[in-house]
Amino acid sequence: MNQVNARNTVALDIAQQVMQKSRAYQLPAWSFKALLLSASLYEQSADLMDSCILMLNQAYNLYQLHRLDYLSSVYCVRKSSYYRWKDQADSAIVYVSKGLEYEKNTKQKRENRCSPAVGHTLPAKRFR
């Protein structure tokens, strides 16, 4: 196992602990963020993309159940990134566009980092 994978393993262990504690203390936003962190780590390996989408689906369920609207653009960034790694550019563009729209309508801008994802997702010709 290389150093990057070892770090990912440690990060996944920490994310799992956060999920367990946040569920115990009924802190759904923290569970949501831990699931997105896990998805981010899983998407870095083609072999683990099934785990990535599983984490994204669980995060989306929490988002809907607990009305975590202020975190919607963060979810869209992760989902867009997933589709980018899966070479599904159209879906990636849809999610980054949704994220930008949610970001515009959200007061908690510090939570939302959708804008940098645009550079990774949208083709340059779209800005001409």
PDB file of N, CA, C and O in Angstrom, residues 53-81:
ATOM      1  N   ILE A  53     -20.484   5.950  -4.855  1.00  0.00           N
ATOM      2  CA  ILE A  53     -21.888   6.278  -5.141  1.00  0.00           C
ATOM      3  C   ILE A  53     -22.784   5.861  -3.973  1.00  0.00           C
ATOM      4  O   ILE A  53     -23.780   6.524  -3.682  1.00  0.00           O
ATOM      5  N   LEU A  54     -22.419   4.812  -3.272  1.00  0.00           N
ATOM      6  CA  LEU A  54     -23.171   4.409  -2.085  1.00  0.00           C
ATOM      7  C   LEU A  54     -23.130   5.515  -1.026  1.00  0.00           C
ATOM      8  O   LEU A  54     -24.153   5.871  -0.447  1.00  0.00           O
ATOM      9  N   MET A  55     -21.951   6.083  -0.792  1.00  0.00           N
ATOM     10  CA  MET A  55     -21.816   7.181   0.174  1.00  0.00           C
ATOM     11  C   MET A  55     -22.601   8.413  -0.290  1.00  0.00           C
ATOM     12  O   MET A  55     -23.261   9.081   0.511  1.00  0.00           O
ATOM     13  N   LEU A  56     -22.540   8.706  -1.587  1.00  0.00           N
ATOM     14  CA  LEU A  56     -23.288   9.841  -2.125  1.00  0.00           C
ATOM     15  C   LEU A  56     -24.796   9.642  -1.957  1.00  0.00           C
ATOM     16  O   LEU A  56     -25.514  10.577  -1.595  1.00  0.00           O
ATOM     17  N   ASN A  57     -25.262   8.433  -2.185  1.00  0.00           N
ATOM     18  CA  ASN A  57     -26.696   8.152  -2.026  1.00  0.00           C
ATOM     19  C   ASN A  57     -27.123   8.272  -0.565  1.00  0.00           C
ATOM     20  O   ASN A  57     -28.199   8.802  -0.266  1.00  0.00           O
ATOM     21  N   GLN A  58     -26.292   7.792   0.341  1.00  0.00           N
ATOM     22  CA  GLN A  58     -26.612   7.926   1.764  1.00  0.00           C
ATOM     23  C   GLN A  58     -26.624   9.399   2.180  1.00  0.00           C
ATOM     24  O   GLN A  58     -27.494   9.826   2.948  1.00  0.00           O
ATOM     25  N   ALA A  59     -25.681  10.170   1.669  1.00  0.00           N
ATOM     26  CA  ALA A  59     -25.637  11.603   1.975  1.00  0.00           C
ATOM     27  C   ALA A  59     -26.896  12.292   1.441  1.00  0.00           C
ATOM     28  O   ALA A  59     -27.502  13.124   2.129  1.00  0.00           O
ATOM     29  N   TYR A  60     -27.303  11.918   0.239  1.00  0.00           N
ATOM     30  CA  TYR A  60     -28.506  12.524  -0.343  1.00  0.00           C
ATOM     31  C   TYR A  60     -29.747  12.195   0.489  1.00  0.00           C
ATOM     32  O   TYR A  60     -30.599  13.057   0.707  1.00  0.00           O
ATOM     33  N   ASN A  61     -29.821  10.966   0.973  1.00  0.00           N
ATOM     34  CA  ASN A  61     -30.951  10.588   1.829  1.00  0.00           C
ATOM     35  C   ASN A  61     -30.984  11.429   3.106  1.00  0.00           C
ATOM     36  O   ASN A  61     -32.055  11.877   3.535  1.00  0.00           O
ATOM     37  N   LEU A  62     -29.817  11.654   3.711  1.00  0.00           N
ATOM     38  CA  LEU A  62     -29.745  12.522   4.897  1.00  0.00           C
ATOM     39  C   LEU A  62     -30.143  13.949   4.556  1.00  0.00           C
ATOM     40  O   LEU A  62     -30.862  14.601   5.317  1.00  0.00           O
ATOM     41  N   TYR A  63     -29.662  14.421   3.438  1.00  0.00           N
ATOM     42  CA  TYR A  63     -29.987  15.773   2.961  1.00  0.00           C
ATOM     43  C   TYR A  63     -31.503  15.954   2.865  1.00  0.00           C
ATOM     44  O   TYR A  63     -32.052  16.951   3.340  1.00  0.00           O
ATOM     45  N   GLN A  64     -32.178  14.986   2.264  1.00  0.00           N
ATOM     46  CA  GLN A  64     -33.627  15.074   2.107  1.00  0.00           C
ATOM     47  C   GLN A  64     -34.354  14.927   3.449  1.00  0.00           C
ATOM     48  O   GLN A  64     -35.249  15.702   3.749  1.00  0.00           O
ATOM     49  N   LEU A  65     -33.958  13.943   4.228  1.00  0.00           N
ATOM     50  CA  LEU A  65     -34.632  13.653   5.491  1.00  0.00           C
ATOM     51  C   LEU A  65     -34.536  14.820   6.477  1.00  0.00           C
ATOM     52  O   LEU A  65     -35.506  15.142   7.158  1.00  0.00           O
ATOM     53  N   HIS A  66     -33.378  15.459   6.534  1.00  0.00           N
ATOM     54  CA  HIS A  66     -33.141  16.509   7.532  1.00  0.00           C
ATOM     55  C   HIS A  66     -33.125  17.914   6.939  1.00  0.00           C
ATOM     56  O   HIS A  66     -32.769  18.869   7.632  1.00  0.00           O
ATOM     57  N   ARG A  67     -33.517  18.015   5.682  1.00  0.00           N
ATOM     58  CA  ARG A  67     -33.605  19.322   5.009  1.00  0.00           C
ATOM     59  C   ARG A  67     -32.316  20.140   5.162  1.00  0.00           C
ATOM     60  O   ARG A  67     -32.330  21.272   5.634  1.00  0.00           O
ATOM     61  N   LEU A  68     -31.233  19.553   4.744  1.00  0.00           N
ATOM     62  CA  LEU A  68     -29.923  20.195   4.836  1.00  0.00           C
ATOM     63  C   LEU A  68     -29.672  21.061   3.593  1.00  0.00           C
ATOM     64  O   LEU A  68     -28.624  20.977   2.950  1.00  0.00           O
ATOM     65  N   ASP A  69     -30.642  21.895   3.278  1.00  0.00           N
ATOM     66  CA  ASP A  69     -30.586  22.690   2.049  1.00  0.00           C
ATOM     67  C   ASP A  69     -29.331  23.547   1.949  1.00  0.00           C
ATOM     68  O   ASP A  69     -28.788  23.743   0.865  1.00  0.00           O
ATOM     69  N   TYR A  70     -28.861  24.043   3.077  1.00  0.00           N
ATOM     70  CA  TYR A  70     -27.692  24.917   3.042  1.00  0.00           C
ATOM     71  C   TYR A  70     -26.418  24.165   2.633  1.00  0.00           C
ATOM     72  O   TYR A  70     -25.397  24.791   2.339  1.00  0.00           O
ATOM     73  N   LEU A  71     -26.481  22.839   2.574  1.00  0.00           N
ATOM     74  CA  LEU A  71     -25.335  22.037   2.146  1.00  0.00           C
ATOM     75  C   LEU A  71     -25.510  21.451   0.742  1.00  0.00           C
ATOM     76  O   LEU A  71     -24.695  20.653   0.292  1.00  0.00           O
ATOM     77  N   SER A  72     -26.551  21.859   0.059  1.00  0.00           N
ATOM     78  CA  SER A  72     -26.859  21.252  -1.235  1.00  0.00           C
ATOM     79  C   SER A  72     -25.764  21.465  -2.276  1.00  0.00           C
ATOM     80  O   SER A  72     -25.473  20.563  -3.061  1.00  0.00           O
ATOM     81  N   SER A  73     -25.133  22.635  -2.285  1.00  0.00           N
ATOM     82  CA  SER A  73     -24.093  22.853  -3.300  1.00  0.00           C
ATOM     83  C   SER A  73     -22.875  21.971  -3.037  1.00  0.00           C
ATOM     84  O   SER A  73     -22.207  21.537  -3.974  1.00  0.00           O
ATOM     85  N   VAL A  74     -22.599  21.675  -1.766  1.00  0.00           N
ATOM     86  CA  VAL A  74     -21.478  20.792  -1.431  1.00  0.00           C
ATOM     87  C   VAL A  74     -21.748  19.389  -1.991  1.00  0.00           C
ATOM     88  O   VAL A  74     -20.864  18.752  -2.560  1.00  0.00           O
ATOM     89  N   TYR A  75     -22.993  18.934  -1.843  1.00  0.00           N
ATOM     90  CA  TYR A  75     -23.381  17.635  -2.407  1.00  0.00           C
ATOM     91  C   TYR A  75     -23.212  17.652  -3.931  1.00  0.00           C
ATOM     92  O   TYR A  75     -22.676  16.706  -4.516  1.00  0.00           O
ATOM     93  N   CYS A  76     -23.664  18.729  -4.554  1.00  0.00           N
ATOM     94  CA  CYS A  76     -23.578  18.811  -6.018  1.00  0.00           C
ATOM     95  C   CYS A  76     -22.133  18.773  -6.511  1.00  0.00           C
ATOM     96  O   CYS A  76     -21.849  18.175  -7.544  1.00  0.00           O
ATOM     97  N   VAL A  77     -21.228  19.398  -5.772  1.00  0.00           N
ATOM     98  CA  VAL A  77     -19.812  19.348  -6.141  1.00  0.00           C
ATOM     99  C   VAL A  77     -19.312  17.910  -6.111  1.00  0.00           C
ATOM    100  O   VAL A  77     -18.648  17.440  -7.036  1.00  0.00           O
ATOM    101  N   ARG A  78     -19.634  17.179  -5.045  1.00  0.00           N
ATOM    102  CA  ARG A  78     -19.184  15.792  -4.927  1.00  0.00           C
ATOM    103  C   ARG A  78     -19.795  14.939  -6.036  1.00  0.00           C
ATOM    104  O   ARG A  78     -19.122  14.106  -6.632  1.00  0.00           O
ATOM    105  N   LYS A  79     -21.077  15.125  -6.291  1.00  0.00           N
ATOM    106  CA  LYS A  79     -21.747  14.328  -7.326  1.00  0.00           C
ATOM    107  C   LYS A  79     -21.163  14.656  -8.705  1.00  0.00           C
ATOM    108  O   LYS A  79     -20.941  13.768  -9.521  1.00  0.00           O
ATOM    109  N   SER A  80     -20.895  15.923  -8.946  1.00  0.00           N
ATOM    110  CA  SER A  80     -20.274  16.332 -10.199  1.00  0.00           C
ATOM    111  C   SER A  80     -18.897  15.688 -10.353  1.00  0.00           C
ATOM    112  O   SER A  80     -18.540  15.188 -11.427  1.00  0.00           O
ATOM    113  N   SER A  81     -18.136  15.678  -9.272  1.00  0.00           N
ATOM    114  CA  SER A  81     -16.807  15.073  -9.308  1.00  0.00           C
ATOM    115  C   SER A  81     -16.895  13.577  -9.610  1.00  0.00           C
ATOM    116  O   SER A  81     -16.106  13.035 -10.387  1.00  0.00           O
TER     117      SER A  81
END
